[in-house]
XYZ file of C-alpha atoms in Angstrom:
345
model
C 29.161 -13.869 11.224
C 29.596 -17.292 9.267
C 27.959 -17.388 5.749
C 25.705 -20.326 6.868
C 23.928 -17.649 9.065
C 22.470 -16.006 5.893
C 20.098 -19.129 5.716
C 19.891 -20.089 9.440
C 16.121 -20.890 10.787
C 14.905 -18.217 12.888
C 18.205 -16.702 13.468
C 18.779 -12.817 13.407
C 21.402 -11.648 10.967
C 23.484 -8.446 11.361
C 21.851 -5.027 10.831
C 24.221 -4.537 7.654
C 23.030 -7.644 6.004
C 19.430 -6.723 6.812
C 20.127 -3.383 5.140
C 21.869 -5.143 2.256
C 18.797 -7.485 1.688
C 16.362 -4.643 1.868
C 18.118 -2.792 -0.894
C 18.365 -5.994 -2.924
C 14.673 -6.583 -2.414
C 14.165 -3.293 -4.630
C 17.149 -3.806 -6.971
C 16.459 -7.236 -8.055
C 13.128 -6.544 -9.442
C 14.591 -3.391 -11.023
C 17.411 -5.307 -12.738
C 15.070 -7.847 -13.905
C 12.775 -5.140 -15.429
C 15.857 -3.604 -17.002
C 17.107 -6.674 -18.590
C 13.690 -7.349 -20.164
C 13.690 -3.801 -21.356
C 17.042 -2.940 -22.604
C 18.421 -6.272 -23.784
C 16.913 -6.719 -27.139
C 17.479 -10.729 -27.376
C 15.666 -11.261 -24.033
C 12.202 -10.658 -25.245
C 11.347 -7.770 -27.507
C 8.577 -9.580 -29.576
C 7.419 -6.626 -31.680
C 9.070 -4.269 -34.157
C 8.898 -0.346 -33.771
C 8.790 1.193 -37.170
C 11.368 3.593 -37.666
C 10.786 3.956 -41.512
C 7.402 3.094 -43.126
C 9.372 2.487 -46.521
C 6.682 2.319 -49.354
C 4.036 0.816 -47.167
C 1.293 3.526 -47.092
C -0.622 2.573 -44.143
C 2.290 2.231 -41.851
C 3.373 5.155 -39.723
C 6.716 5.812 -37.701
C 6.689 4.446 -34.120
C 3.811 2.050 -34.949
C 4.491 -1.583 -33.202
C 3.923 -4.797 -35.224
C 4.407 -8.366 -34.388
C 7.568 -9.510 -35.712
C 6.193 -12.059 -37.864
C 3.719 -9.554 -39.470
C 6.627 -7.077 -39.997
C 8.577 -9.770 -41.681
C 5.791 -10.613 -43.994
C 5.514 -6.824 -44.938
C 9.141 -6.693 -45.745
C 9.047 -9.768 -48.002
C 5.959 -8.417 -49.606
C 7.695 -5.126 -50.453
C 10.841 -6.568 -51.563
C 8.680 -9.235 -53.917
C 6.827 -6.061 -55.293
C 10.092 -4.134 -55.914
C 9.224 -1.216 -53.476
C 11.080 -0.025 -50.554
C 10.656 -2.279 -47.563
C 9.937 -0.845 -44.213
C 12.513 -0.681 -41.426
C 12.334 -0.958 -37.668
C 14.089 -2.071 -34.376
C 13.027 -4.589 -32.040
C 10.681 -3.480 -29.158
C 8.661 -4.477 -26.162
C 4.722 -4.051 -26.326
C 3.570 -0.540 -25.274
C 2.180 -1.809 -22.088
C 5.656 -2.757 -20.940
C 7.693 0.755 -20.870
C 11.265 0.776 -19.772
C 12.155 2.057 -16.449
C 13.554 5.415 -17.722
C 10.096 6.214 -19.312
C 8.566 5.482 -16.070
C 10.806 7.494 -14.222
C 10.313 10.488 -16.760
C 6.471 9.924 -16.543
C 6.881 10.263 -12.654
C 8.092 13.526 -12.933
C 6.027 14.909 -15.904
C 2.894 13.695 -14.345
C 3.308 16.202 -11.414
C 4.533 19.000 -13.598
C 2.308 18.391 -16.779
C -1.227 20.239 -16.893
C -4.086 18.168 -17.505
C -5.060 17.684 -21.274
C -8.745 17.896 -20.714
C -10.507 20.907 -19.204
C -11.893 19.883 -15.736
C -9.351 17.148 -15.361
C -7.414 17.182 -12.125
C -3.761 17.289 -11.550
C -2.071 14.254 -10.279
C -1.452 15.553 -6.915
C -5.256 16.637 -6.800
C -5.884 13.172 -7.651
C -3.712 11.723 -4.941
C -5.067 14.026 -2.377
C -8.701 13.001 -3.039
C -7.591 9.173 -2.565
C -5.733 9.912 0.596
C -8.818 11.598 1.897
C -10.887 8.557 0.902
C -8.547 6.050 2.481
C -8.105 8.311 5.602
C -11.879 8.518 6.501
C -12.691 5.098 5.370
C -9.957 3.600 7.624
C -10.880 6.113 10.604
C -14.581 5.039 10.483
C -13.764 1.267 10.157
C -11.261 1.600 12.994
C -13.529 3.599 15.377
C -16.168 0.766 15.465
C -13.991 -2.219 14.562
C -11.215 -1.994 16.989
C -13.303 -1.589 20.369
C -15.789 -4.206 19.051
C -12.806 -6.582 18.335
C -11.507 -5.915 21.796
C -14.864 -6.892 23.231
C -14.841 -10.198 21.111
C -11.480 -11.066 22.297
C -12.337 -10.208 26.120
C -15.651 -11.642 26.343
C -17.091 -15.060 24.970
C -20.735 -13.676 24.924
C -19.710 -10.599 22.922
C -17.729 -12.972 20.596
C -20.713 -15.428 20.126
C -23.087 -12.658 19.579
C -21.112 -10.934 17.102
C -18.383 -13.109 15.184
C -20.806 -15.652 13.533
C -22.441 -12.539 11.417
C -19.048 -10.957 10.838
C -17.375 -14.050 9.664
C -20.497 -14.611 7.365
C -20.454 -11.111 5.892
C -16.576 -10.929 5.462
C -16.919 -13.341 2.549
C -19.226 -11.138 0.614
C -17.101 -9.041 -1.653
C -17.033 -5.347 -0.863
C -17.626 -4.303 -4.542
C -20.804 -6.028 -4.589
C -22.188 -3.263 -2.389
C -21.057 -0.718 -4.801
C -24.683 0.128 -6.423
C -26.313 -0.139 -3.024
C -23.851 2.405 -1.506
C -24.390 4.847 -4.682
C -28.112 4.390 -3.902
C -27.750 5.299 -0.366
C -24.976 7.830 -0.260
C -25.022 9.293 -3.826
C -22.148 9.489 -6.273
C -19.644 11.554 -4.361
C -16.793 10.270 -1.888
C -19.232 8.728 0.539
C -19.960 5.476 -1.192
C -16.182 5.063 -1.757
C -15.454 5.614 1.748
C -18.421 3.289 2.445
C -16.669 0.499 0.398
C -13.578 0.791 2.195
C -15.333 0.413 5.504
C -17.268 -2.733 4.457
C -14.018 -4.048 2.901
C -11.923 -3.332 5.988
C -14.379 -3.295 9.106
C -15.146 -7.333 9.101
C -11.800 -8.319 8.645
C -10.762 -5.725 11.356
C -13.013 -7.046 14.143
C -11.932 -10.654 13.608
C -8.072 -9.780 13.379
C -8.206 -7.560 16.610
C -10.472 -10.212 18.542
C -7.840 -12.708 17.664
C -5.158 -10.634 18.859
C -6.655 -9.673 22.032
C -7.100 -13.601 22.913
C -3.505 -13.957 22.770
C -2.929 -12.089 25.861
C -1.031 -14.275 28.549
C -3.727 -15.975 30.673
C -1.298 -15.581 33.818
C -1.392 -11.874 33.370
C -5.185 -11.931 34.048
C -4.829 -14.350 36.826
C -2.483 -12.341 38.517
C -4.512 -9.176 38.202
C -7.550 -11.263 39.633
C -5.366 -12.246 42.608
C -4.643 -8.651 43.175
C -8.315 -7.736 43.179
C -8.738 -6.684 39.680
C -12.498 -6.134 38.524
C -13.912 -6.810 34.989
C -13.375 -3.481 33.690
C -9.734 -2.952 35.204
C -9.043 -6.545 33.339
C -9.839 -5.034 30.123
C -8.407 -1.347 30.357
C -5.367 -2.224 32.786
C -4.311 -5.618 31.570
C -5.805 -6.749 28.324
C -5.583 -3.506 26.296
C -1.862 -2.628 27.561
C -0.691 -5.965 26.838
C -2.160 -6.440 23.305
C -1.576 -2.582 22.354
C 1.780 -3.368 20.242
C 0.196 -6.237 18.439
C -2.974 -4.100 17.710
C -1.067 -1.632 16.487
C 0.730 -3.747 13.960
C -2.416 -5.297 13.042
C -3.585 -1.808 12.040
C -0.681 -1.238 10.014
C -1.254 -4.465 7.942
C -5.051 -3.692 7.777
C -4.242 -0.092 6.431
C -2.682 -1.854 3.443
C -5.890 -3.641 2.810
C -7.753 -0.397 2.783
C -5.417 0.707 -0.005
C -6.313 -2.488 -2.041
C -10.023 -1.577 -1.855
C -9.502 2.045 -2.735
C -9.015 1.184 -6.569
C -12.373 -0.820 -6.619
C -14.064 2.103 -4.597
C -12.877 4.761 -6.873
C -14.747 3.319 -9.910
C -18.094 3.543 -8.140
C -20.264 6.417 -9.219
C -18.231 8.935 -10.723
C -14.585 7.969 -11.130
C -12.228 9.903 -9.000
C -8.852 10.012 -7.325
C -5.852 8.175 -8.478
C -7.999 5.472 -10.059
C -9.293 8.065 -12.297
C -6.032 9.104 -13.458
C -4.890 5.446 -14.069
C -8.023 4.608 -16.206
C -7.550 7.917 -18.233
C -3.941 7.160 -18.904
C -4.640 3.558 -19.814
C -7.473 4.835 -22.257
C -4.905 6.733 -24.029
C -2.366 4.008 -23.787
C -0.058 6.142 -21.615
C 1.207 3.008 -19.959
C 4.289 4.782 -18.426
C 1.912 7.126 -16.639
C -0.150 3.928 -15.610
C 3.189 2.483 -14.034
C 4.008 5.742 -12.472
C 0.583 6.195 -10.734
C 0.816 2.555 -9.452
C 4.518 3.121 -8.242
C 3.290 6.210 -6.430
C 0.576 4.325 -4.531
C 3.292 1.765 -3.641
C 5.702 4.824 -2.258
C 3.004 6.346 -0.325
C 1.749 2.938 1.321
C 5.613 2.189 2.109
C 6.360 5.633 3.258
C 3.465 5.373 5.620
C 4.024 1.983 6.887
C 7.672 2.914 7.680
C 6.645 6.150 9.550
C 4.152 4.110 11.432
C 6.683 1.385 12.378
C 8.964 3.997 13.550
C 6.460 5.679 15.557
C 5.280 2.161 16.958
C 8.936 1.313 17.863
C 9.180 4.327 20.065
C 5.857 3.961 21.600
C 6.103 0.353 22.601
C 9.491 0.074 23.988
C 8.901 -3.143 25.748
C 8.890 -4.641 22.325
C 12.018 -2.755 21.298
C 14.371 -2.176 24.193
C 16.256 0.562 22.415
C 16.306 3.928 24.249
C 13.520 6.222 22.776
C 13.749 9.894 23.078
C 10.463 10.168 21.250
C 8.791 8.108 24.104
C 10.443 9.750 26.724
C 9.300 13.112 25.563
C 5.716 12.071 25.359
C 6.230 10.291 28.906
C 7.496 13.509 30.199
C 5.027 15.548 28.539
C 1.989 13.690 30.257
C 3.807 13.122 33.555
C 4.076 16.979 34.190
C 5.361 20.194 33.049
C 8.457 20.437 35.614
C 9.509 17.170 34.104
C 9.265 18.150 30.559
C 11.114 21.620 31.169
C 13.605 20.359 33.830
C 14.273 16.721 33.203
C 17.240 16.721 35.444
C 15.849 19.057 38.121
C 17.077 17.804 41.564
C 14.628 16.601 44.125
C 13.570 19.069 46.763
C 13.613 16.388 49.335
């Protein structure tokens, strides 16, 4: 493949290059972060005190602005006392990659400092539970409504103007109202995720359904399909792969609202962990928790993408054992157990 194909407009590149670019997408930010963290002359605006000298109020590991530290050294030398010593460092809110990596491990293995606090895995489980129920409730209502809006103009005109109006209202603004209605436990947090996702979901699903090829509808009508059959046998199957991808994208949207939702009422979940660690200035743990959210989101999306590729093979012509298994499962027990069984005729 010529080098020009790297930047060819809307041209596919080889699988090896796709993998290479995928790895580089993660390595380049990590490289930049490492350069800023480990190369002293790139940034490092502070001085980390290694020896307080004769300055009584200084402590080891205290960080000072370089100019302030230089003034202390000058004052100590002028007074004939022992000046402080230190090394260049970045602000405490920007820990090095190895510190965040260590925090990723210790966050799961270190017992909570305060009695009654949750372990990180318990906080994560609570957040995942909140996301799950918020997204399930939103999808259970939003997807059918979006399909109706995309299929029938009357449903669209009756619903979408109001949905379009409400979607501009920020979901966090409903926080106090949701606490008043549902109390201070998980329910108001789930409600915030539903509000933040549902209205966008209706519009996105409706727009995807409208993209179904009109020729398919005309052909089905020519063959005698009725209104119900047009929706269930033509529109829904034709738009199903794109609807699946829409839900993958909207699931990421739900994660965005999680952080806002979990500070409503009693703080809980991963947001509680992040706020607690930020309060104690343990920013390595804050970065670790944020990375964990990213890892969970990416892993979930990749798993859903893998399943989608095997469920909707007409979008991906690669043979799929996964889809074949389920096709045989629903086709009949004999086909599943004896896929190569010769015909009796």
